[in-house]
Short mmCIF file of C-alpha atoms and ligand atoms in Angstrom, two decimals:
data_model
loop_
_atom_site.label_atom_id
_atom_site.label_comp_id
_atom_site.label_asym_id
_atom_site.label_seq_id
_atom_site.Cartn_x
_atom_site.Cartn_y
_atom_site.Cartn_z
CA MET A 1 0.00 0.00 0.00
CA ASN A 2 1.43 3.41 -0.93
CA GLU A 3 0.81 6.65 0.96
CA GLU A 4 -2.09 7.76 -1.24
CA GLN A 5 -3.82 4.38 -0.95
CA ALA A 6 -3.37 4.46 2.83
CA ARG A 7 -4.90 7.95 3.01
CA GLN A 8 -7.89 6.79 0.98
CA SER A 9 -8.40 3.66 3.08
CA ILE A 10 -8.17 5.67 6.30
CA GLU A 11 -10.70 8.23 5.07
CA HIS A 12 -13.05 5.54 3.85
CA LEU A 13 -12.89 3.63 7.15
CA ARG A 14 -13.43 6.82 9.17
CA ALA A 15 -16.51 7.76 7.16
CA GLU A 16 -17.97 4.25 7.38
CA LEU A 17 -17.32 3.93 11.12
CA LYS A 18 -18.89 7.32 11.74
CA ARG A 19 -21.99 6.24 9.81
CA TYR A 20 -22.24 2.97 11.78
CA SER A 21 -21.63 4.69 15.08
CA ASP A 22 -24.31 7.34 14.43
CA ALA A 23 -26.79 4.62 13.47
CA TYR A 24 -25.94 2.77 16.68
CA TYR A 25 -25.81 5.64 19.17
CA LEU A 26 -28.14 8.22 17.67
CA ASP A 27 -30.76 6.19 15.83
CA ASP A 28 -30.66 3.02 17.99
CA ALA A 29 -30.62 1.09 14.72
CA PRO A 30 -27.26 -0.66 14.24
CA LEU A 31 -26.32 -1.36 10.64
CA ILE A 32 -23.68 -4.01 11.38
CA PRO A 33 -22.95 -6.47 14.22
CA ASP A 34 -20.73 -5.19 17.07
CA HIS A 35 -17.89 -7.58 16.28
CA GLU A 36 -17.81 -6.32 12.69
CA PHE A 37 -17.62 -2.73 13.99
CA ASP A 38 -14.75 -3.72 16.32
CA ARG A 39 -12.94 -5.39 13.43
CA LEU A 40 -13.15 -2.26 11.25
CA LEU A 41 -12.07 -0.07 14.17
CA HIS A 42 -8.99 -2.26 14.69
CA GLU A 43 -8.22 -2.10 11.00
CA LEU A 44 -8.35 1.70 11.18
CA GLN A 45 -6.20 1.77 14.34
CA ALA A 46 -3.54 -0.34 12.64
CA LEU A 47 -3.48 1.94 9.58
CA GLU A 48 -3.33 5.08 11.71
CA GLN A 49 -0.38 3.67 13.62
CA GLN A 50 1.44 2.89 10.44
CA TRP A 51 0.66 6.27 8.81
CA PRO A 52 0.78 8.85 11.65
CA GLN A 53 0.87 11.71 9.11
CA PHE A 54 -2.91 11.27 8.74
CA ASP A 55 -3.67 11.73 12.46
CA ASP A 56 -6.96 13.45 13.12
CA ALA A 57 -8.49 14.31 16.50
CA ASP A 58 -11.92 13.65 14.99
CA SER A 59 -11.14 10.06 14.01
CA PRO A 60 -13.53 7.46 15.46
CA THR A 61 -10.48 5.88 17.15
CA GLN A 62 -10.09 9.05 19.26
CA ARG A 63 -13.60 9.10 20.65
CA VAL A 64 -14.73 7.31 23.80
CA GLY A 65 -18.16 6.31 22.51
CA GLY A 66 -21.12 7.71 20.63
CA SER A 67 -21.67 11.43 20.18
CA VAL A 68 -24.50 13.50 21.56
CA ALA A 69 -27.86 13.38 19.77
CA ALA A 70 -29.18 16.82 18.91
CA ARG A 71 -32.68 16.36 20.36
CA PHE A 72 -31.66 16.21 24.02
CA THR A 73 -29.93 18.90 26.04
CA PRO A 74 -26.22 18.17 26.41
CA VAL A 75 -24.88 17.86 29.96
CA ARG A 76 -21.29 17.67 31.15
CA HIS A 77 -20.52 14.73 33.46
CA ALA A 78 -18.99 15.48 36.88
CA ALA A 79 -16.17 13.08 35.96
CA PRO A 80 -15.61 11.32 32.63
CA LEU A 81 -17.59 8.09 32.25
CA LEU A 82 -14.75 5.94 31.02
CA SER A 83 -15.05 2.88 28.88
CA LEU A 84 -13.26 -0.43 29.42
CA GLU A 85 -10.47 -2.19 27.62
CA ASN A 86 -11.53 -5.57 26.27
CA ALA A 87 -10.04 -8.96 27.00
CA PHE A 88 -11.00 -11.87 24.75
CA ASP A 89 -9.14 -14.82 26.28
CA GLU A 90 -7.07 -16.19 29.12
CA MET A 91 -3.91 -14.64 27.70
CA ASP A 92 -5.38 -11.12 27.77
CA LEU A 93 -6.51 -11.64 31.37
CA LYS A 94 -3.14 -12.95 32.51
CA ALA A 95 -1.47 -9.96 30.86
CA PHE A 96 -3.83 -7.66 32.78
CA TRP A 97 -2.92 -9.41 36.05
CA GLN A 98 0.80 -9.04 35.24
CA ARG A 99 0.36 -5.34 34.51
CA LEU A 100 -1.19 -4.92 37.95
CA GLY A 101 1.80 -6.71 39.48
CA LYS A 102 4.27 -4.51 37.58
CA ALA A 103 2.52 -1.41 38.89
CA GLY A 104 3.20 -2.71 42.40
CA VAL A 105 -0.28 -4.09 43.03
CA SER A 106 0.07 -7.75 43.95
CA ASN A 107 -1.52 -9.97 46.55
CA THR A 108 -4.75 -8.18 45.92
CA SER A 109 -8.34 -9.07 45.19
CA LEU A 110 -10.54 -8.53 42.17
CA LEU A 111 -14.26 -8.06 42.11
CA VAL A 112 -15.91 -9.70 39.09
CA GLU A 113 -19.34 -8.51 37.93
CA PRO A 114 -21.54 -9.22 34.91
CA LYS A 115 -21.15 -6.74 32.07
CA MET A 116 -24.70 -5.68 31.39
CA ASP A 117 -25.53 -5.14 27.74
CA GLY A 118 -27.75 -2.12 28.26
CA LEU A 119 -27.67 1.64 28.22
CA SER A 120 -25.07 3.34 30.40
CA LEU A 121 -26.55 6.11 32.56
CA SER A 122 -25.44 8.54 35.21
CA ILE A 123 -28.12 9.27 37.81
CA SER A 124 -27.97 11.87 40.59
CA TYR A 125 -29.76 11.98 43.94
CA ARG A 126 -29.75 15.17 46.05
CA ASN A 127 -30.56 14.79 49.74
CA GLY A 128 -31.86 11.32 48.97
CA ARG A 129 -34.21 12.38 46.19
CA TYR A 130 -33.95 11.60 42.48
CA ALA A 131 -32.60 14.73 40.77
CA ALA A 132 -31.31 14.06 37.26
CA ALA A 133 -30.16 11.48 34.72
CA ALA A 134 -27.88 11.62 31.70
CA THR A 135 -26.77 9.15 29.07
CA ARG A 136 -23.07 8.45 28.77
CA GLY A 137 -22.78 10.14 25.35
CA ASP A 138 -19.10 10.47 24.44
CA GLY A 139 -18.02 9.97 28.06
CA THR A 140 -17.53 13.70 28.74
CA MET A 141 -20.87 15.07 27.53
CA GLY A 142 -24.11 13.13 27.72
CA GLU A 143 -27.75 13.86 27.04
CA ASP A 144 -30.20 14.97 29.68
CA VAL A 145 -32.73 12.14 29.97
CA SER A 146 -33.96 13.08 33.48
CA TRP A 147 -37.57 13.07 32.38
CA GLY A 148 -37.52 9.71 30.60
CA VAL A 149 -35.53 7.94 33.33
CA LYS A 150 -37.93 9.21 35.99
CA ALA A 151 -40.68 7.22 34.25
CA ILE A 152 -38.82 3.94 34.92
CA LYS A 153 -40.93 2.33 37.65
CA SER A 154 -38.22 0.08 39.05
CA LEU A 155 -35.91 3.06 39.75
CA PRO A 156 -36.18 4.27 43.37
CA LYS A 157 -37.05 7.97 43.45
CA ARG A 158 -35.97 8.20 47.11
CA LEU A 159 -32.98 6.64 48.81
CA LYS A 160 -33.29 4.96 52.20
CA ARG A 161 -31.13 7.76 53.62
CA SER A 162 -31.80 11.46 53.16
CA ASP A 163 -28.54 12.64 54.77
CA ILE A 164 -26.42 12.30 51.63
CA PRO A 165 -26.22 15.76 49.99
CA LEU A 166 -25.13 14.39 46.62
CA LEU A 167 -24.81 10.95 45.11
CA THR A 168 -24.14 10.54 41.39
CA ILE A 169 -23.98 6.92 40.37
CA ARG A 170 -23.44 5.00 37.21
CA GLY A 171 -25.52 2.08 36.10
CA GLU A 172 -26.87 0.22 33.16
CA ALA A 173 -30.55 0.36 32.18
CA TYR A 174 -31.75 -2.81 30.52
CA MET A 175 -34.86 -4.47 29.20
CA PRO A 176 -35.50 -8.02 30.49
CA LYS A 177 -35.34 -10.61 27.68
CA GLN A 178 -39.02 -11.60 28.11
CA VAL A 179 -40.18 -7.99 27.87
CA PHE A 180 -38.05 -7.51 24.79
CA ALA A 181 -39.49 -10.58 23.07
CA ALA A 182 -43.07 -9.47 23.83
CA LEU A 183 -42.35 -5.92 22.63
CA ASN A 184 -40.98 -7.13 19.30
CA ARG A 185 -43.93 -9.49 18.83
CA GLU A 186 -46.25 -6.55 19.32
CA ARG A 187 -44.24 -4.37 16.94
CA GLU A 188 -44.33 -7.09 14.31
CA GLU A 189 -48.13 -7.26 14.71
CA ASN A 190 -48.36 -3.51 14.22
CA GLY A 191 -46.02 -3.56 11.25
CA GLU A 192 -43.46 -1.45 13.14
CA PRO A 193 -39.71 -1.97 12.68
CA LEU A 194 -38.24 -4.46 15.18
CA PHE A 195 -35.55 -3.59 17.72
CA ALA A 196 -32.34 -5.43 16.91
CA ASN A 197 -31.60 -6.28 20.57
CA PRO A 198 -32.67 -5.44 24.14
CA ARG A 199 -29.98 -2.76 24.41
CA ASN A 200 -31.39 -0.79 21.49
CA ALA A 201 -34.89 -1.30 22.81
CA ALA A 202 -33.85 0.09 26.22
CA SER A 203 -32.11 3.05 24.65
CA GLY A 204 -35.05 3.76 22.33
CA SER A 205 -37.46 3.54 25.26
CA ILE A 206 -35.69 6.13 27.41
CA ARG A 207 -35.86 8.59 24.51
CA GLN A 208 -39.64 8.19 24.30
CA LEU A 209 -41.66 11.27 25.11
CA ASP A 210 -44.64 9.38 26.51
CA ALA A 211 -44.14 8.43 30.18
CA GLN A 212 -46.72 5.64 29.93
CA VAL A 213 -44.83 4.02 27.06
CA ILE A 214 -41.62 4.08 29.11
CA ALA A 215 -43.40 2.59 32.14
CA ASP A 216 -44.89 -0.15 29.93
CA ARG A 217 -41.44 -1.09 28.65
CA LYS A 218 -40.61 -2.34 32.19
CA LEU A 219 -36.98 -1.24 32.18
CA GLN A 220 -34.66 -2.24 35.03
CA ILE A 221 -31.36 -0.79 36.20
CA PHE A 222 -28.30 -2.21 37.93
CA PHE A 223 -25.83 0.25 39.48
CA TYR A 224 -22.10 -0.42 39.75
CA ASP A 225 -20.15 2.79 40.33
CA ILE A 226 -20.11 6.11 42.18
CA ILE A 227 -19.13 9.05 40.00
CA ALA A 228 -19.44 11.87 42.54
CA SER A 229 -20.62 12.05 46.12
CA GLU A 230 -20.74 14.21 49.23
CA GLY A 231 -20.98 12.83 52.72
CA ILE A 232 -20.00 9.20 52.10
CA SER A 233 -16.84 7.27 51.40
CA VAL A 234 -16.08 3.69 50.52
CA SER A 235 -12.77 1.87 50.28
CA THR A 236 -13.56 -1.16 48.12
CA GLN A 237 -15.84 -2.09 45.24
CA GLU A 238 -17.47 -4.66 47.52
CA ASP A 239 -18.34 -1.95 50.08
CA LEU A 240 -19.49 0.37 47.31
CA LEU A 241 -21.98 -2.18 46.01
CA SER A 242 -23.20 -3.02 49.53
CA LEU A 243 -23.70 0.67 50.28
CA LEU A 244 -25.77 1.14 47.13
CA GLU A 245 -27.84 -1.88 48.18
CA GLU A 246 -28.35 -0.40 51.64
CA LEU A 247 -29.61 2.78 50.01
CA GLY A 248 -32.27 0.71 48.27
CA LEU A 249 -30.65 0.87 44.84
CA PRO A 250 -30.71 -2.21 42.60
CA VAL A 251 -27.32 -3.92 42.33
CA ASN A 252 -26.66 -7.12 40.40
CA PRO A 253 -26.58 -9.95 43.00
CA GLU A 254 -24.35 -11.94 40.66
CA ARG A 255 -20.74 -11.03 41.61
CA ARG A 256 -17.69 -12.65 43.17
CA LEU A 257 -14.56 -11.55 44.98
CA CYS A 258 -11.56 -13.42 43.56
CA HIS A 259 -8.04 -13.62 44.95
CA SER A 260 -6.18 -14.96 41.92
CA ILE A 261 -6.51 -15.00 38.17
CA SER A 262 -7.37 -18.71 38.27
CA GLU A 263 -10.33 -17.97 40.53
CA VAL A 264 -11.39 -15.32 38.03
CA LEU A 265 -11.13 -17.82 35.15
CA ASP A 266 -13.25 -20.36 37.06
CA TYR A 267 -15.98 -17.80 37.65
CA LEU A 268 -15.89 -16.69 33.99
CA ALA A 269 -16.33 -20.31 32.89
CA GLU A 270 -19.27 -20.68 35.27
CA MET A 271 -20.92 -17.51 33.99
CA THR A 272 -20.35 -18.44 30.34
CA GLU A 273 -22.76 -21.31 31.00
CA LYS A 274 -25.08 -19.51 33.34
CA ARG A 275 -25.67 -16.38 31.30
CA HIS A 276 -28.44 -17.80 29.11
CA ALA A 277 -30.49 -18.57 32.19
CA LEU A 278 -30.41 -14.92 33.34
CA ASP A 279 -33.42 -12.83 32.38
CA TYR A 280 -31.22 -10.07 30.91
CA ASP A 281 -28.40 -9.99 28.36
CA ILE A 282 -24.80 -9.80 29.45
CA ASP A 283 -22.04 -9.60 26.87
CA GLY A 284 -19.16 -10.31 29.19
CA MET A 285 -17.82 -9.87 32.72
CA VAL A 286 -16.03 -6.86 34.22
CA ILE A 287 -12.98 -7.51 36.38
CA LYS A 288 -12.16 -4.66 38.77
CA LEU A 289 -9.48 -4.06 41.34
CA ASN A 290 -11.44 -4.26 44.58
CA ASP A 291 -9.33 -1.83 46.61
CA ILE A 292 -10.15 1.73 45.56
CA ALA A 293 -6.95 3.26 47.01
CA GLU A 294 -4.89 0.84 44.89
CA ARG A 295 -6.72 2.04 41.78
CA ALA A 296 -5.09 5.45 42.13
CA ASP A 297 -1.66 3.81 41.73
CA LEU A 298 -2.69 2.56 38.30
CA GLY A 299 -4.65 5.55 36.98
CA SER A 300 -6.33 5.73 33.60
CA THR A 301 -5.63 6.39 29.95
CA ILE A 302 -7.95 8.94 28.31
CA LYS A 303 -10.33 6.10 27.51
CA PHE A 304 -9.91 3.31 30.04
CA PRO A 305 -9.06 2.84 33.68
CA ARG A 306 -5.96 0.62 34.02
CA TRP A 307 -7.48 -1.07 37.09
CA ALA A 308 -10.33 -2.81 35.30
CA ILE A 309 -10.90 -4.87 32.18
CA ALA A 310 -13.95 -6.27 30.35
CA TYR A 311 -13.88 -9.93 29.40
CA LYS A 312 -16.08 -10.37 26.31
CA PHE A 313 -17.79 -13.71 25.81
CA PRO A 314 -16.87 -15.29 22.48
CA PRO A 315 -19.67 -15.00 19.91
CA GLU A 316 -21.59 -18.23 20.11
CA GLN A 317 -21.76 -20.16 16.91
CA ALA A 318 -23.47 -23.32 15.77
CA GLU A 319 -23.23 -25.46 12.65
CA THR A 320 -26.28 -26.23 10.55
CA VAL A 321 -27.41 -26.76 6.96
CA VAL A 322 -28.94 -24.26 4.52
CA GLU A 323 -32.01 -26.14 3.28
CA ASP A 324 -33.30 -23.38 1.05
CA ILE A 325 -32.95 -19.69 0.26
CA VAL A 326 -36.15 -17.67 -0.02
CA ILE A 327 -36.81 -14.08 -0.98
CA GLY A 328 -38.90 -11.63 1.02
CA VAL A 329 -40.28 -8.53 -0.72
CA GLY A 330 -40.55 -5.37 1.37
CA ARG A 331 -42.63 -2.21 1.16
CA THR A 332 -40.18 -0.47 -1.19
CA GLY A 333 -39.81 -3.59 -3.32
CA ALA A 334 -36.43 -4.54 -1.81
CA MET A 335 -35.90 -8.29 -2.22
CA THR A 336 -34.13 -9.74 0.83
CA PRO A 337 -32.75 -13.29 0.77
CA THR A 338 -33.24 -15.42 3.90
CA ALA A 339 -31.69 -18.82 4.58
CA CYS A 340 -34.07 -21.56 5.76
CA LEU A 341 -31.95 -23.61 8.12
CA LYS A 342 -32.11 -27.07 9.60
CA PRO A 343 -33.30 -26.06 13.10
CA VAL A 344 -30.42 -25.75 15.55
CA PHE A 345 -30.23 -24.67 19.19
CA LEU A 346 -28.02 -21.63 19.75
CA ALA A 347 -27.54 -19.33 22.75
CA GLY A 348 -30.86 -20.06 24.34
CA SER A 349 -33.22 -20.52 21.39
CA THR A 350 -33.91 -22.66 18.32
CA ILE A 351 -32.88 -21.01 15.05
CA SER A 352 -34.43 -21.95 11.70
CA ARG A 353 -33.84 -18.80 9.63
CA ALA A 354 -30.93 -16.44 9.14
CA THR A 355 -30.73 -13.23 7.19
CA LEU A 356 -28.45 -13.29 4.16
CA HIS A 357 -28.74 -9.50 3.71
CA ASN A 358 -28.23 -9.28 -0.07
CA GLU A 359 -26.79 -10.81 -3.22
CA ASP A 360 -23.24 -9.56 -2.57
CA ASN A 361 -23.12 -11.15 0.87
CA ILE A 362 -24.18 -14.51 -0.60
CA ARG A 363 -21.55 -14.24 -3.31
CA ASP A 364 -18.75 -12.99 -1.03
CA LYS A 365 -19.31 -15.83 1.45
CA ASP A 366 -20.12 -18.27 -1.37
CA ILE A 367 -23.24 -19.58 0.36
CA ARG A 368 -25.00 -22.39 -1.55
CA ILE A 369 -28.21 -24.32 -0.92
CA GLY A 370 -27.22 -27.54 0.89
CA ASP A 371 -24.10 -26.00 2.44
CA HIS A 372 -23.05 -26.66 6.02
CA VAL A 373 -22.65 -23.22 7.59
CA MET A 374 -21.67 -21.64 10.88
CA ILE A 375 -24.28 -19.26 12.19
CA GLN A 376 -24.14 -16.78 15.05
CA LYS A 377 -26.50 -14.33 16.64
CA ALA A 378 -25.63 -10.77 15.71
CA GLY A 379 -26.07 -8.51 18.73
CA ASP A 380 -27.17 -11.76 20.37
CA VAL A 381 -30.53 -11.66 18.55
CA ILE A 382 -30.68 -11.69 14.73
CA PRO A 383 -29.01 -14.84 13.42
CA GLU A 384 -26.62 -14.56 10.49
CA VAL A 385 -24.38 -16.86 8.48
CA VAL A 386 -20.73 -16.30 9.38
CA ARG A 387 -19.07 -18.72 6.97
CA VAL A 388 -19.50 -21.85 4.92
CA CYS A 389 -17.86 -25.15 6.01
CA LYS A 390 -16.45 -25.79 2.54
CA ASP A 391 -14.71 -29.02 3.59
CA LYS A 392 -18.17 -30.57 4.09
CA ARG A 393 -19.27 -30.04 0.49
CA ASP A 394 -20.07 -33.21 -1.47
CA GLY A 395 -20.95 -31.64 -4.81
CA SER A 396 -24.70 -31.73 -4.30
CA GLU A 397 -24.84 -28.07 -3.24
CA ARG A 398 -26.69 -25.69 -5.55
CA LEU A 399 -25.66 -22.14 -6.38
CA PHE A 400 -28.28 -19.56 -5.56
CA ILE A 401 -29.06 -17.08 -8.27
CA MET A 402 -30.92 -13.94 -7.34
CA PRO A 403 -34.16 -13.99 -9.36
CA GLN A 404 -34.43 -11.17 -11.91
CA VAL A 405 -38.18 -11.15 -11.42
CA CYS A 406 -40.17 -10.61 -8.25
CA PRO A 407 -40.97 -14.02 -6.71
CA VAL A 408 -44.39 -12.73 -5.65
CA CYS A 409 -45.77 -10.88 -8.70
CA GLY A 410 -43.47 -12.17 -11.43
CA GLN A 411 -42.71 -8.67 -12.72
CA PRO A 412 -39.14 -7.64 -13.58
CA ALA A 413 -36.81 -6.67 -10.74
CA VAL A 414 -33.79 -4.39 -11.08
CA ARG A 415 -30.73 -3.71 -9.00
CA PRO A 416 -30.25 0.06 -9.07
CA GLU A 417 -26.70 1.28 -9.59
CA GLY A 418 -24.83 1.70 -6.29
CA GLU A 419 -27.36 -0.34 -4.29
CA ALA A 420 -27.01 -3.81 -2.81
CA ALA A 421 -30.67 -4.75 -3.15
CA TRP A 422 -32.68 -5.97 -6.11
CA ARG A 423 -36.07 -4.29 -6.20
CA CYS A 424 -39.43 -5.33 -7.55
CA GLN A 425 -40.53 -2.46 -9.82
CA ASN A 426 -44.24 -3.20 -9.75
CA THR A 427 -45.97 -0.66 -7.51
CA HIS A 428 -49.05 -2.94 -7.43
CA CYS A 429 -47.06 -6.04 -6.33
CA PRO A 430 -49.20 -7.83 -3.69
CA ALA A 431 -46.21 -8.25 -1.37
CA ARG A 432 -45.40 -4.54 -1.57
CA VAL A 433 -49.01 -3.48 -1.14
CA PHE A 434 -49.33 -5.75 1.92
CA GLU A 435 -46.22 -4.20 3.53
CA GLN A 436 -47.32 -0.70 2.54
CA VAL A 437 -50.73 -1.06 4.16
CA LEU A 438 -49.10 -2.46 7.33
CA HIS A 439 -46.62 0.37 7.37
CA PHE A 440 -49.38 2.93 6.82
CA ALA A 441 -51.42 1.52 9.72
CA ALA A 442 -48.45 1.25 12.12
CA LYS A 443 -48.30 3.14 15.43
CA LYS A 444 -45.67 5.55 14.15
CA ALA A 445 -47.68 6.31 11.02
CA MET A 446 -51.51 6.47 10.94
CA ASP A 447 -51.82 4.38 14.13
CA ILE A 448 -54.90 2.41 13.09
CA ASP A 449 -55.72 0.07 15.95
CA GLY A 450 -56.69 -3.46 14.92
CA LEU A 451 -55.15 -3.29 11.45
CA GLY A 452 -52.42 -5.92 11.91
CA PRO A 453 -50.96 -8.47 9.46
CA ALA A 454 -53.81 -11.01 9.78
CA VAL A 455 -56.55 -8.48 8.99
CA VAL A 456 -54.59 -6.80 6.19
CA ARG A 457 -54.03 -10.23 4.61
CA GLN A 458 -57.76 -10.97 4.72
CA LEU A 459 -58.73 -7.56 3.30
CA LEU A 460 -56.37 -7.99 0.37
CA ASP A 461 -57.29 -11.63 -0.28
CA ALA A 462 -61.00 -10.83 -0.23
CA GLY A 463 -60.42 -8.01 -2.71
CA LEU A 464 -61.85 -5.46 -0.27
CA ILE A 465 -58.84 -3.20 -0.67
CA ALA A 466 -56.17 -2.79 -3.34
CA ASP A 467 -54.29 0.07 -1.66
CA VAL A 468 -54.40 2.30 1.41
CA ALA A 469 -56.97 4.66 -0.10
CA ASP A 470 -59.53 1.84 -0.23
CA LEU A 471 -59.39 1.52 3.56
CA TYR A 472 -61.42 4.71 3.80
CA HIS A 473 -64.30 3.23 1.80
CA LEU A 474 -64.70 0.15 4.03
CA LYS A 475 -68.04 -0.27 5.78
CA GLN A 476 -68.85 -2.46 8.75
CA GLU A 477 -70.90 -4.90 6.61
CA ASP A 478 -67.94 -5.39 4.21
CA LEU A 479 -65.92 -6.78 7.10
CA LEU A 480 -68.45 -9.16 8.62
CA PRO A 481 -67.84 -12.08 6.20
CA LEU A 482 -64.14 -12.14 7.21
CA GLU A 483 -62.91 -14.90 9.50
CA ARG A 484 -62.64 -14.03 13.20
CA VAL A 485 -64.26 -10.61 12.63
CA GLY A 486 -67.45 -9.99 14.64
CA GLU A 487 -69.87 -7.06 14.78
CA LYS A 488 -67.85 -5.32 17.44
CA SER A 489 -64.38 -5.70 15.97
CA ALA A 490 -65.70 -4.66 12.53
CA ALA A 491 -67.23 -1.51 14.03
CA ASN A 492 -64.02 -0.80 15.96
CA LEU A 493 -61.88 -1.13 12.85
CA VAL A 494 -64.12 1.17 10.78
CA ALA A 495 -64.05 3.68 13.64
CA ALA A 496 -60.25 3.44 13.99
CA ILE A 497 -59.83 4.04 10.24
CA ALA A 498 -62.18 7.03 10.40
CA ALA A 499 -60.35 8.43 13.44
CA SER A 500 -57.05 8.31 11.55
CA LYS A 501 -58.37 11.05 9.25
CA GLN A 502 -57.82 13.46 12.13
CA ASN A 503 -54.10 12.71 12.33
CA SER A 504 -51.75 15.51 11.44
S1 IVH B 1 -17.37 -0.39 34.88
C1 IVH B 1 -14.55 3.05 34.95
N1 IVH B 1 -19.11 -2.32 35.30
O1 IVH B 1 -19.65 -1.61 29.78
C2 IVH B 1 -15.60 2.02 35.05
N2 IVH B 1 -19.17 -1.18 33.21
O2 IVH B 1 -17.23 -1.31 27.74
C3 IVH B 1 -16.13 1.67 33.73
N3 IVH B 1 -20.94 -1.95 31.70
O3 IVH B 1 -19.57 1.75 29.07
C4 IVH B 1 -17.36 0.90 33.71
N4 IVH B 1 -21.79 -3.47 33.05
O4 IVH B 1 -21.63 0.98 30.21
C5 IVH B 1 -18.66 -1.39 34.43
N5 IVH B 1 -20.61 -4.01 35.82
C6 IVH B 1 -20.17 -3.09 34.96
C7 IVH B 1 -20.75 -2.90 33.69
C8 IVH B 1 -20.21 -1.93 32.84
C9 IVH B 1 -21.88 -2.88 31.86
C10 IVH B 1 -20.76 -1.15 30.48
C11 IVH B 1 -20.52 0.30 30.72
C12 IVH B 1 -19.33 0.66 29.89
C13 IVH B 1 -19.08 -0.54 29.06
C14 IVH B 1 -17.57 -0.73 28.93
#
């Protein structure tokens, strides 16, 4: 690679990473799995090290986390909310332990806690009363989410002691797995876009403007750090967590004090098994020096404390067989290939479908029908194909060719220049119309109660509607012949459609 090529690669990676990071932090809609983001970030770091002449303070490698979304008032944190360095295996953890020893900290103990995969918040109590909350943002500046966080029912609004002038604590808000699954089922029913994982759902919920919606999302919080305080002091992480518990604040009961790295490794192995049984997602374990005075000897870099490290669980993968590849047609005509898999159990659930994203992904990974493949859950929820086990091929595998016509209406499809997706061009395609009507009726659009996938399907099949405009001509008696539609639900639907005319 020459200098000009390096400059181009660096610029390209910076722009892409910024786009992914904005989608993740600002829109709560990640475009790529976390591990893919980490891989690109490492690639950029390596290039920047090799070509220091292209240093830029604005590079994604120089930022602690996401940036501040414009809609919420920015607030400066009392002390930076640092991030953690990652460890991926035993070697990384032993190196961390040795670094502690070299800094003169030996014969010490480590407190190991689950690493919640949620939304990092800083919450302040004044004289024992809830006062304010902010997101982590870029670590220095966050967003004021005091109003939204106040609507979280499980968060105590008063501490058990009122004699603490100020307590600012850090915790992780999360959505229990069950709540997440139910929320996505409901969103699917309403034709709303699904949340990719509980973390995004939690983050999206706190930014809601309707307190009832936030309360219904049943968010929980675990606290794990004190950022600023007046009138209290603690000397170990163990004491800190016990104090928070005594104040009535929720603290994860799952934690262990370890006296050697081998004890840490044993606990990590235990938790690797146990984590699927927990009712919230954890993506790793955090290992912290227990003694707070000793932490000062180690200090921090601008991003990470040197006295703690995050062990990330390896992405869980399973092998299965691609039995077929089918095409789904969306509202805009985008044709998305999905792999139908031989059902396989992975990370707590049975998987029988995986997204293949688009034609290029299938070609780049050379995925064929009949192939043995490794799958993994992206962001622990949406399954995807990581790679093909080519050594298992026996010649019976079939190449998949993207159809040049829409599989639903048979009309020509095109792949517009610069796009990854093939699109059905027929604006009357039944698949597109179905998705359009669902989208139109969704909560975030016209919010027509009772117009979910089952009813839309029936209306289209019975020829009662051909597009959204026809909804407004429906009468109660038109609906009565439909299956599972009675007098009352027919009247309700007609009324809900009529009411939508008043929407802005
Ligand atoms: S300690 C200086 N403890 O993980 C202390 N972080 O990659 C830094 N997280 O942004 C944080 N559970 O939001 C800590 N028990 C835990 C945690 C935890 C989740 C998050 C935190 C941080 C990220 C670090």
